Structure formats: C-alpha cells, structure tokens
Coordinates of C-alpha atoms in Angstrom, one line a residue:
X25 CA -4.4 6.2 -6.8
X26 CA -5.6 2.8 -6.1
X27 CA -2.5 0.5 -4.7
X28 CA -4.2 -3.0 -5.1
X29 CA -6.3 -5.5 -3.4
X30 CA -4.6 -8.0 -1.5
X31 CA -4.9 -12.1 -2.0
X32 CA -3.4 -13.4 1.2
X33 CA -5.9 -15.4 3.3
X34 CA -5.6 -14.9 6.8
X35 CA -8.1 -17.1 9.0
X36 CA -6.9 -20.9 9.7
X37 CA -10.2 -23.0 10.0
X38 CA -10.7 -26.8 8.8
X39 CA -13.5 -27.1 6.5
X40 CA -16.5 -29.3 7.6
X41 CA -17.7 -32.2 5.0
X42 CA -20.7 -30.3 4.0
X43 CA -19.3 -26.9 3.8
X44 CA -20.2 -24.8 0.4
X45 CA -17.6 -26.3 -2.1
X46 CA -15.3 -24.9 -4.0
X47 CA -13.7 -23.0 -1.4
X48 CA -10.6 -20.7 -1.4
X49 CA -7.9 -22.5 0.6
X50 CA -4.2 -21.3 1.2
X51 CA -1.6 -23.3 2.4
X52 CA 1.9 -22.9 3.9
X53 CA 4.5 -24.9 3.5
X54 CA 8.1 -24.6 4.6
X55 CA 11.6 -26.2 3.0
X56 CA 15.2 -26.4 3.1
X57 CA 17.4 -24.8 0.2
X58 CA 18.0 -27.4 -2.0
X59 CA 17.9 -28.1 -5.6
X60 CA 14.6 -28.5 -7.0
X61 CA 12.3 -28.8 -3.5
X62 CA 9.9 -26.0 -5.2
X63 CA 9.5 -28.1 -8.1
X64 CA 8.9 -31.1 -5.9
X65 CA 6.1 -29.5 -4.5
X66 CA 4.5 -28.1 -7.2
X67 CA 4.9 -31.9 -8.9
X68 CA 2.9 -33.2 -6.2
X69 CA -0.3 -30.6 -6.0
X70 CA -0.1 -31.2 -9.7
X71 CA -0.7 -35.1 -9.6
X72 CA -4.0 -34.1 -7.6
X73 CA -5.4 -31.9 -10.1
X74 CA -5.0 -28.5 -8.3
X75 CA -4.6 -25.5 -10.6
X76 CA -3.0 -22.9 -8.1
X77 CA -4.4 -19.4 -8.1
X78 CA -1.4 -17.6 -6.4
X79 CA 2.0 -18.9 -5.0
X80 CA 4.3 -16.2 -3.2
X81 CA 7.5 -16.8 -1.4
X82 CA 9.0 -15.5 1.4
X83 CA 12.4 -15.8 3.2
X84 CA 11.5 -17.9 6.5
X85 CA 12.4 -16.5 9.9
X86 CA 11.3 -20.0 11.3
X87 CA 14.5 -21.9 12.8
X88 CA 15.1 -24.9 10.3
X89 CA 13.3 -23.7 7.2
X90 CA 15.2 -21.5 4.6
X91 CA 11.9 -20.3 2.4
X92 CA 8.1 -19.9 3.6
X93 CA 5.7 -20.8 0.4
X94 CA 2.3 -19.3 0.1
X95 CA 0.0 -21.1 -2.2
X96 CA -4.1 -20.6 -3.2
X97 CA -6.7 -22.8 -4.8
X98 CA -10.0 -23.6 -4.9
X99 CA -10.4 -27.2 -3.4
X100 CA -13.4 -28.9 -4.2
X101 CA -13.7 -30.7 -1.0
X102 CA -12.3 -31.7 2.5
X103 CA -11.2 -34.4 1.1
X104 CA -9.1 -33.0 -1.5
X105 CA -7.6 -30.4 1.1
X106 CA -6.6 -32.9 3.5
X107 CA -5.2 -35.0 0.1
X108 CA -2.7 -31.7 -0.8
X109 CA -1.9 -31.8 2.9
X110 CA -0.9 -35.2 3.2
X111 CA 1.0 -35.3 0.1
X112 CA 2.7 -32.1 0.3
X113 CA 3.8 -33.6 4.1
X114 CA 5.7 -36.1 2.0
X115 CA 8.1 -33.5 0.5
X116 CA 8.5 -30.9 3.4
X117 CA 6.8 -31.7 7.0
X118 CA 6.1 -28.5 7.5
X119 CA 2.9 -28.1 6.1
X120 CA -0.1 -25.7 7.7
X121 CA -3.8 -24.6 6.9
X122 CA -3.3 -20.6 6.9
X123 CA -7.1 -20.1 5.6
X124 CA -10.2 -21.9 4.1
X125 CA -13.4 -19.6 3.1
X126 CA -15.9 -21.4 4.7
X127 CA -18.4 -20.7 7.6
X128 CA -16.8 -23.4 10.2
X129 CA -13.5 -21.5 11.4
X130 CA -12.0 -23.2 14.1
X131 CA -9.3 -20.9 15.1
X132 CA -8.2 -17.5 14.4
X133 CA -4.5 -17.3 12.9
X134 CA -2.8 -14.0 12.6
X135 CA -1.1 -13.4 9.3
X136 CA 2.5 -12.1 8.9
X137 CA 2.5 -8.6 9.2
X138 CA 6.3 -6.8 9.6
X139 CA 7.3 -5.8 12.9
X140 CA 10.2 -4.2 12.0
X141 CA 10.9 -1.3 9.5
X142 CA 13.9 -3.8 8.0
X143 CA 11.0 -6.1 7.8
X144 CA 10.0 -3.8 4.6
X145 CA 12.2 -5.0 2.6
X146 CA 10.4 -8.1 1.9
X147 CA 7.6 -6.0 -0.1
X148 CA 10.8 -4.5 -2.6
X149 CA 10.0 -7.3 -5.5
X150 CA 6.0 -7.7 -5.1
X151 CA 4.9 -5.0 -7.1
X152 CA 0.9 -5.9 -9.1
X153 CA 1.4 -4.0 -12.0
X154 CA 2.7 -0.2 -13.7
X155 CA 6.4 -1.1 -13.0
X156 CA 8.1 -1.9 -15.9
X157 CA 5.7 -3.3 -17.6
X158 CA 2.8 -1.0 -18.6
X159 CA -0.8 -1.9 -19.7
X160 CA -1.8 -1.7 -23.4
X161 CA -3.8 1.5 -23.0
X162 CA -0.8 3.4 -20.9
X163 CA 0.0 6.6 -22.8
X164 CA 3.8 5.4 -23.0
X165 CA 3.0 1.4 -24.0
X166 CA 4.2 1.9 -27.5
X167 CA 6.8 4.4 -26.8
X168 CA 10.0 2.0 -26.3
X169 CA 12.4 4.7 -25.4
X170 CA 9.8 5.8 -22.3
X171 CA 9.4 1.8 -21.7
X172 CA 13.4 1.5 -21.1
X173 CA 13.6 4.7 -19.2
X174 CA 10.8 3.1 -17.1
X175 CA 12.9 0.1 -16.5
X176 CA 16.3 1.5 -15.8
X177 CA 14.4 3.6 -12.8
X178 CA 12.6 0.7 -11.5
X179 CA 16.0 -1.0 -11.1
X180 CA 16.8 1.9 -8.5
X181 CA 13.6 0.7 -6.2
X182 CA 14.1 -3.4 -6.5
X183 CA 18.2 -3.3 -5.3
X184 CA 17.3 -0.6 -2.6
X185 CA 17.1 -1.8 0.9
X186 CA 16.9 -0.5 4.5
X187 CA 19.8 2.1 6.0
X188 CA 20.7 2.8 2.6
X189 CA 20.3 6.0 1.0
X190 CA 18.0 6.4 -1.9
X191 CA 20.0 6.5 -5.2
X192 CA 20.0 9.8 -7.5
X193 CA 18.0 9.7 -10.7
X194 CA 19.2 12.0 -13.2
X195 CA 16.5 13.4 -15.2
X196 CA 16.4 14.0 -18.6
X197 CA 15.4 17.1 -20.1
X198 CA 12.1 15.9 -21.4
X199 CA 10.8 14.1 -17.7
X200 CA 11.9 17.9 -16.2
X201 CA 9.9 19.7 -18.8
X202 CA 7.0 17.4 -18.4
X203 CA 6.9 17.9 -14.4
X204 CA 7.4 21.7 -15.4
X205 CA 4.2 21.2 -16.8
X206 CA 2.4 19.5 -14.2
X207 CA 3.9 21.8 -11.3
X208 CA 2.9 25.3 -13.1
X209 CA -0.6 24.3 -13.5
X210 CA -0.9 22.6 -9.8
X211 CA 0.5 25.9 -8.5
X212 CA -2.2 28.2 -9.7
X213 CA -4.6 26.3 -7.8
X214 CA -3.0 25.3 -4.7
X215 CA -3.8 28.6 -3.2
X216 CA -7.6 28.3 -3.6
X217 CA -7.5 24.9 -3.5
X218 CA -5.8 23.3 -1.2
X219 CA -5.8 22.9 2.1
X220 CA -3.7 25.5 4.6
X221 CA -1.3 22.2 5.8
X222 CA -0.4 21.8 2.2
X223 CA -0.3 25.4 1.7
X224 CA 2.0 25.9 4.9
X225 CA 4.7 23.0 3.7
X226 CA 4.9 23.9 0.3
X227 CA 7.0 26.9 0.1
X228 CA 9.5 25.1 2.9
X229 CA 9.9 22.3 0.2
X230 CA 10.6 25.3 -2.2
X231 CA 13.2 26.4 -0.3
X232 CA 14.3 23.0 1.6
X233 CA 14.2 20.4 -1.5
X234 CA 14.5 21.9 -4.6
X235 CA 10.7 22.1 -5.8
X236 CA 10.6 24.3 -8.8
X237 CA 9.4 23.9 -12.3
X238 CA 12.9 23.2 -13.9
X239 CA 14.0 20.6 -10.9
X240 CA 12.3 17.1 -9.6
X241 CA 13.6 16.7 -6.6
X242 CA 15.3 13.6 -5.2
X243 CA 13.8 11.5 -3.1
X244 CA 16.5 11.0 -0.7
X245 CA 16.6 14.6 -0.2
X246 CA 13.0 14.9 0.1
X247 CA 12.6 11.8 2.6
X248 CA 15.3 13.7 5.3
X249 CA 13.1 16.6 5.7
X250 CA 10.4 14.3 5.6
X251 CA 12.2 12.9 8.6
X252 CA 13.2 16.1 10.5
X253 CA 9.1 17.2 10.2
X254 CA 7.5 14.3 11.4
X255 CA 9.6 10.7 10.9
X256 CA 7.9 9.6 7.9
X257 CA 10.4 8.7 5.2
X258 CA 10.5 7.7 2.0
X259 CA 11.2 4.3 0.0
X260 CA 11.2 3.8 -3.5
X261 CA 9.1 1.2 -5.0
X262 CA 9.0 -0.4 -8.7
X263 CA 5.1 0.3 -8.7
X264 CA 2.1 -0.5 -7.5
X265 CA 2.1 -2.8 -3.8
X266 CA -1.2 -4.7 -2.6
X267 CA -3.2 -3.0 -0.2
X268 CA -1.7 -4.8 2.9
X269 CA 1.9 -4.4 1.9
X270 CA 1.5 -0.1 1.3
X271 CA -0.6 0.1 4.2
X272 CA 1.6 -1.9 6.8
X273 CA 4.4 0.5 5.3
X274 CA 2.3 3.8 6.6
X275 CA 2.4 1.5 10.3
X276 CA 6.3 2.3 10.9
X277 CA 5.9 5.8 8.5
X278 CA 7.2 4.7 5.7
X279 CA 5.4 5.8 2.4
X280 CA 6.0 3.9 -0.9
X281 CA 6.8 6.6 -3.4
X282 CA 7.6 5.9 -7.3
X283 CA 10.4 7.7 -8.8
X284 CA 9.6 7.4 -12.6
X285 CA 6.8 10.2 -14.3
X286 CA 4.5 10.2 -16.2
X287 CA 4.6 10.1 -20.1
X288 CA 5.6 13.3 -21.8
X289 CA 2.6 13.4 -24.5
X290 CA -0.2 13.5 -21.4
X291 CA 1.5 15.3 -19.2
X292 CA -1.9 16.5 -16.9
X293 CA -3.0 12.4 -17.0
X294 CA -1.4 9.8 -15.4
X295 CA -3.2 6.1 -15.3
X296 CA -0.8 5.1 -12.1
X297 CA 0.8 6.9 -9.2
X298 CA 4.5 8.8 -10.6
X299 CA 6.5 11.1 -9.3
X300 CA 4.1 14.1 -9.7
X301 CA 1.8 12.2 -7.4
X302 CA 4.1 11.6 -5.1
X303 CA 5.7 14.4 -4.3
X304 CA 3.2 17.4 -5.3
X305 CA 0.8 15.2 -3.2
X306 CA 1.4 13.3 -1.3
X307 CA 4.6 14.6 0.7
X308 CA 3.2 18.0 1.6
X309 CA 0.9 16.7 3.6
X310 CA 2.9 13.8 5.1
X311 CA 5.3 16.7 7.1
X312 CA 2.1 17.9 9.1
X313 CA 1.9 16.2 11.7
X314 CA -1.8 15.6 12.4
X315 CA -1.8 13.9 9.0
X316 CA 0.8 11.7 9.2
X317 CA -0.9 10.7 12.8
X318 CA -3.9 10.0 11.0
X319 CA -2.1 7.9 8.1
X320 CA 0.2 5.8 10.4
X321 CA -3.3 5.0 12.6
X322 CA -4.8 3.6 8.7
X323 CA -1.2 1.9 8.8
X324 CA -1.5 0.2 12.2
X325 CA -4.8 -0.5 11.4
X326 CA -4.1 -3.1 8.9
X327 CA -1.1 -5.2 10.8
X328 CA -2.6 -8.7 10.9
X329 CA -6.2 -7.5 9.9
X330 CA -8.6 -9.7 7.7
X331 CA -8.9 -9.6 4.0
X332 CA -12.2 -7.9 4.5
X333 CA -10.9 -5.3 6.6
X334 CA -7.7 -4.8 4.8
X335 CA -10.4 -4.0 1.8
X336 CA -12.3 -1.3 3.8
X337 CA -8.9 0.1 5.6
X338 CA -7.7 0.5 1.7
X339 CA -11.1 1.9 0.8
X340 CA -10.8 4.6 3.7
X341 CA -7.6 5.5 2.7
X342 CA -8.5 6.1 -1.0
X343 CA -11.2 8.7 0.2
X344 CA -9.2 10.3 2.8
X345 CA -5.2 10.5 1.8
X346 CA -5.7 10.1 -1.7
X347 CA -9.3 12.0 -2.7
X348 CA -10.6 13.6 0.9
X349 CA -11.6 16.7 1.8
X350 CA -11.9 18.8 5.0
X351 CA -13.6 21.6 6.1
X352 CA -11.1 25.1 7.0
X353 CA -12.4 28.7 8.1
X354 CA -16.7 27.5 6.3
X355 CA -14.7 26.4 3.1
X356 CA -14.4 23.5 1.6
X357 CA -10.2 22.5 1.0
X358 CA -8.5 19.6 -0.8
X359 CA -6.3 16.9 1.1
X360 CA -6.0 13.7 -1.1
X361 CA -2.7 13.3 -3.2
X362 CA -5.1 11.8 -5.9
X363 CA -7.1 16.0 -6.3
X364 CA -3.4 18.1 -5.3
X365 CA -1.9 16.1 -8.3
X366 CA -4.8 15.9 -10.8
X367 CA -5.5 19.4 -12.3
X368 CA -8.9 18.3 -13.7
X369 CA -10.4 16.9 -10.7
X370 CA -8.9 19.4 -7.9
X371 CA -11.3 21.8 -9.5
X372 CA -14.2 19.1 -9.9
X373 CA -13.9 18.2 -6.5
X374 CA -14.6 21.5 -4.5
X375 CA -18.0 22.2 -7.2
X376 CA -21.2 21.5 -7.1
X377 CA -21.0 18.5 -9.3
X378 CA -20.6 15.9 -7.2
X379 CA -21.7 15.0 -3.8
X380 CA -19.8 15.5 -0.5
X381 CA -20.5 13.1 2.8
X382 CA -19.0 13.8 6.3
X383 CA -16.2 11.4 6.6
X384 CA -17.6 8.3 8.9
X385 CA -15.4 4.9 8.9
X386 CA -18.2 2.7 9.2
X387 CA -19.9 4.1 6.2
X388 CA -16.4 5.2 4.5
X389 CA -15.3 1.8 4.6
X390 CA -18.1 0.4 2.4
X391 CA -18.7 3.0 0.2
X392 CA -17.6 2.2 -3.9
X393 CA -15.2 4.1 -5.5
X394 CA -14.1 4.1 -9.5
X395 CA -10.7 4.6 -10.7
X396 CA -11.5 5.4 -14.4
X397 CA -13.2 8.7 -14.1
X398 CA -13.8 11.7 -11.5
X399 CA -15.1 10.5 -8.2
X400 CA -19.1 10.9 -7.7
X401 CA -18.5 10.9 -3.9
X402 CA -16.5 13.2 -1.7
X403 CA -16.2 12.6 1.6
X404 CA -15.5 16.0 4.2
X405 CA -13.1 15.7 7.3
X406 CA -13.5 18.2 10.3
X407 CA -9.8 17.6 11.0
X408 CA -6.8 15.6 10.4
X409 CA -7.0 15.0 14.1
X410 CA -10.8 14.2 14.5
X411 CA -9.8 11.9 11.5
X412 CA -7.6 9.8 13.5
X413 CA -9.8 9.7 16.6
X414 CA -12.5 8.2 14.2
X415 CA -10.0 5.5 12.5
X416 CA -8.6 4.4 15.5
X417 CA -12.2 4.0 17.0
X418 CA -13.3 2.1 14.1
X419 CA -9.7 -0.4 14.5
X420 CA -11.3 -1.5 18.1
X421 CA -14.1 -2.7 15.7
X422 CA -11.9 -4.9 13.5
X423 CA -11.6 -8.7 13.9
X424 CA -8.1 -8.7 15.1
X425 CA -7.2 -10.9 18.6
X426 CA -4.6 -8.6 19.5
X427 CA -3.4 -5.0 19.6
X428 CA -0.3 -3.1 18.7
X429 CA 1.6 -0.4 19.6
X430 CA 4.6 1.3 17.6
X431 CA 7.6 2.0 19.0
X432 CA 9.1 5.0 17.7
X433 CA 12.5 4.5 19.2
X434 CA 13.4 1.1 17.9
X435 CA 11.1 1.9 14.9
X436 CA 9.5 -1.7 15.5
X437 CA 5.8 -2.7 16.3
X438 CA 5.0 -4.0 20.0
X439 CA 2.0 -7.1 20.1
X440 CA 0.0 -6.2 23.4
X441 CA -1.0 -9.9 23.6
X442 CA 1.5 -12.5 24.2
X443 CA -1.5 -15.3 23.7
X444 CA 1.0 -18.4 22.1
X445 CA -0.8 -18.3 19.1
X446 CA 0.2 -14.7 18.0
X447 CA 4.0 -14.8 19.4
X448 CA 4.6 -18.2 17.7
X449 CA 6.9 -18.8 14.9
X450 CA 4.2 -19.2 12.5
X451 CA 3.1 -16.1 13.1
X452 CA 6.2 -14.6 13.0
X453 CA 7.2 -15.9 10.1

C-alpha cells in the first residue's frame, strides 16, 4: 500500500535573476495567536497575485511564536519572491525562505523532522486521503451506513495521543464476518507462502492477541506484544500519511496502523491499507526483530532527508515491507504486508509471471512501481539483516549534513552534528 508523496520543500537557497522561472518556492512564516493574523497573511500574498499550492500549520516550538505556517507557490520571479517576503514581513517579522527549486542553492536547511516519539502527534490530523472520505470508485462510496461507520472509527485515531492507550473498537457482526473471510483464505497460504518469520509469529498472535476468524483484535492489545517482542508499537491513524510523516514514524518504531476494514461486498480487495493489512501483514513481521531493524533503518533514513530521497526511501519501502521477497532454504518466501494481505497476488508473486531482481537500494530506489494492478517487478532479499546493512549503506549516500542516532531509552533521536544551523530553532521548529 502506497502511503503518499510528500510536498514539503526542504533546501533554503535564494534564487538568482536568471534562474528557470516559475519555480516552486515555500515559505515560513511564524505568528502570535490572535484573531485573524492567518487571514492577514493570506490577504497580503493575495494582493500579489500568488495562488498558493499548499499551506500547512504547525504548532511552533520557537520561543515567541504560537503557530509555524508552511506555504507553496510557484513564483514567477526573484522579484516576486523577495515581494511576498517583504510584505508578509509587514504582518509577522518572522518570515524565512525554507526552499526554492532552482539550480543556485546557497545553503542547506534541514527540515523539521520529530525528535521525539511525543513529537508524533503532530502527524494525527494530516491524513491525504481514504479516511473518512473515500474516493468515487471505493467499493463502500455509495454505501452510507459503511461511510459513517468509517467516520465514527477515524474519530478514535484523530483524538488519540501519546501515553494513552488505544481506544477499543467494537466490531459489528458484519466487519467480523468480513475479516473471517479475508483471514481463512490468507491462512491456507501462509504455510507455502510466507516467509518462516511470519510463519514463526503467527500462531503466538493466535494464542497472545486473539487472531481468529470470528475476532479482530484490538490494536492496543496487539501493540503491547508488539512492544514486549521488539519495541515497535502501534498508533492509530485516520488514513493514509505522506511518505515523510509514515516513515519518520518507523524512526522511533512506531507503525501507523488503520483500524477501520474493508467493505463487506469485496471482501479479498481493498483500494487502501485497513485493518486486514495491518495486522495479517504487517504486524507479524514487525515482532522479528531483524525486520523491524531493517524498517526503523528506512525510518531513520528519512529524518531531515530531501524530497528526492524521501521519494526513493518511500519507493524502497514499497518493494521491501510492503511487496518484497526473500530467499529461505532455495525457495522463494513472501515478506511485504501488501502480498501476506492480498490473496490474489501472494500467489502471483512467487510464479513465474513476473520478474524477480536481487534487492539493491541504488537500483530499488529508482525503480517504478503501480498501485492499480499486480506488481511486474519483484525484488528478492538474502535477509532481513543483509537488508539493513544495504539501507543503511545507501543512507551514507543521501544528501543529509548530519547524522542521527536513536535513543532507545528516552525513545528520542540524537543529531550527531551540533553545526548551528541544524540545532537552531528553525530547525527545531
């Protein structure tokens, strides 16, 4: 399951006179709680004739400043960038360049990245799409009964936060017959199909958190042994997060999960991830702990990384954790969440009808993928372990002016560079 493509710029640079126009520009600008300072601002990119792409908020950790605002356009000079500047600086002083998409950067600038598992709970309301709201072609978009059942559980994911426990969701009869469905069919494959890992964890979930064909287990109960396995947990999340947001999550192991399911009349399709995916496969894997290694070095991977390389991170993670295979005992075995949930394509994957690729980063990383149809690329991991090796290896390759190290114990990331411009409060915001 694809979790997004992320918008936020991340490079500062001032853009030279001659430099390709339009170019994508996002600004920062900082204010004070009052009433109507948002619209203020707005009112005055507006009298220049800048249509804003994006504009996301975020609470500001800088002394001073209540709210941090995030804003993107395409400005069709210098001139007209150094125009919004100025006038914006009229309203709130606080006013910075985060990135312009030209060729002439002048300085690397580190975006915000969490540094604290608390830090998380910024990511609750910033869901792209599938919460709620579903698309016109979803298999429950006309069903309005499914459409307020959808709503009522999303509710659960946008008040939770941090320390507390995951509220209970009481299942109806028909969501437990539908994962009835999806578990007895997964089942009768996992045995020739997945891989030992999966194989090894799955009756201890049987027997530890309730997985049976007339229960869905609850994520809180799931997440402790989660925990007790390898300190990954659990958070619920209205729906789908951009690829920054779901990977920085895997940096302090913490995996997004869903709690709704999947509409009752296609119960063996789902166009987003739901609780099936989530649980059947995804948290098998995540209590081995080579694998959740290997997904929290993905994770650490993407703290403070470029657009660009937040793109190939997210495109190594769709063809390892969600659609990757490895080789076990000269047989080919099934890893990815995305094949261990999906009936259909568990049994596509390991034929001869597609083609399988050892599992390189470099050439991972760039490699298309579609999200409409079975996968014509697979790509074959010796290990969990040689995984990591080979991710973190290809993280030294990233254009990032600092490294990190988590901190298990305080559950908080540790910058290995305390160079002003990363440590700053406009780093740290």
């Amino acid at each position: 399951m694809s979790n997004g493509v992320v918008a936020t710029a991340l490079h500062k640079c001032t853009p030279e006179s001659d430099s390709k126009a339009p170019f994508r520009t996002t600004l920062l600008f900082s204010v004070s709680d009052h009433v109507g300072i948002l619209d203020e601002c707005l009112a005055a990119i507006k009298s220049l004739h800048v249509s804003l792409k994006r504009i996301e908020s975020r609470p500001s950790k800088t002394p001073g400043w209540d709210y941090d605002f995030f804003v993107d356009f395409d400005a069709e000079s210098k001139q007209q960038l150094e125009n919004v500047v100025g006038t914006l600086q009229n309203v709130t002083k606080k006013v910075h360049i985060v990135s312009a998409d030209t060729n002439e950067a002048t300085e690397t600038h580190v975006p915000w990245f969490p540094r604290k598992k608390s830090d998380l709970d910024s990511f609750t309301e910033k869901v792209l799409e599938m919460g709620e709201d579903l698309s016109s072609d979803h298999p429950g978009a006309h069903d309005p009964i499914y459409r307020a059942r959808r709503a009522e559980i999303t509710r659960v994911a946008k008040t939770h936060r941090h320390g507390q426990p995951i509220p209970k969701v009481d299942y109806t009869s028909k969501e437990i017959e539908t994962w009835g469905t999806v578990f007895r069919n997964l089942v009768k494959l996992f045995s020739t199909h997945a891989c030992r890992e999966h194989q090894y964890v799955f009756p201890l979930l049987v027997q530890n958190c309730g997985y049976r064909e007339d229960n869905i287990p609850q994520l809180e109960e799931v997440s402790k042994f989660l925990k007790d396995c390898t300190g990954f947990t659990l958070r619920p999340v209205m729906g789908l997060l951009t690829s920054r947001d779901f990977l920085n999550g895997l940096a302090f192991r913490v995996f997004h999960s869903t709690q709704y399911i999947r509409h009752h009349s296609k119960p063996l399709f789902t166009p987003e991830p739901d609780i099936c995916h989530e649980l059947l496969g995804h948290v098998p894997l995540f209590c081995d702990p080579d694998f959740a290694d290997f997904s929290q070095e993905i994770g650490l991977a993407s703290l403070g990384a470029s657009d660009n390389d937040v793109q190939k991170l997210a495109t190594i993670y769709w063809f390892t954790v969600e659609f990757g295979l490895c080789r076990q005992d000269n047989e080919l075995r099934a890893y990815g969440a995305g094949l261990l949930s999906s009936f259909g394509e568990l049994e596509y994957a390991l034929s001869d009808e597609n083609e399988k690729r050892p599992f390189e980063p470099t050439k991972t990383a760039v490699q298309e993928y579609i999200v409409t149809d079975y996968q014509p690329i697979y790509f074959v991991a010796d290990s969990f372990k040689d995984a990591q090796l080979k991710v973190r290896e290809y993280a030294k390759t990233l254009s990032r002016p600092f490294s990190i190290r988590y901190n298990p114990y305080t559950e908080s990331i540790e910058v290995l560079d305390n160079k002003e411009k990363i440590l700053s409060p406009k780093a740290d915001k």
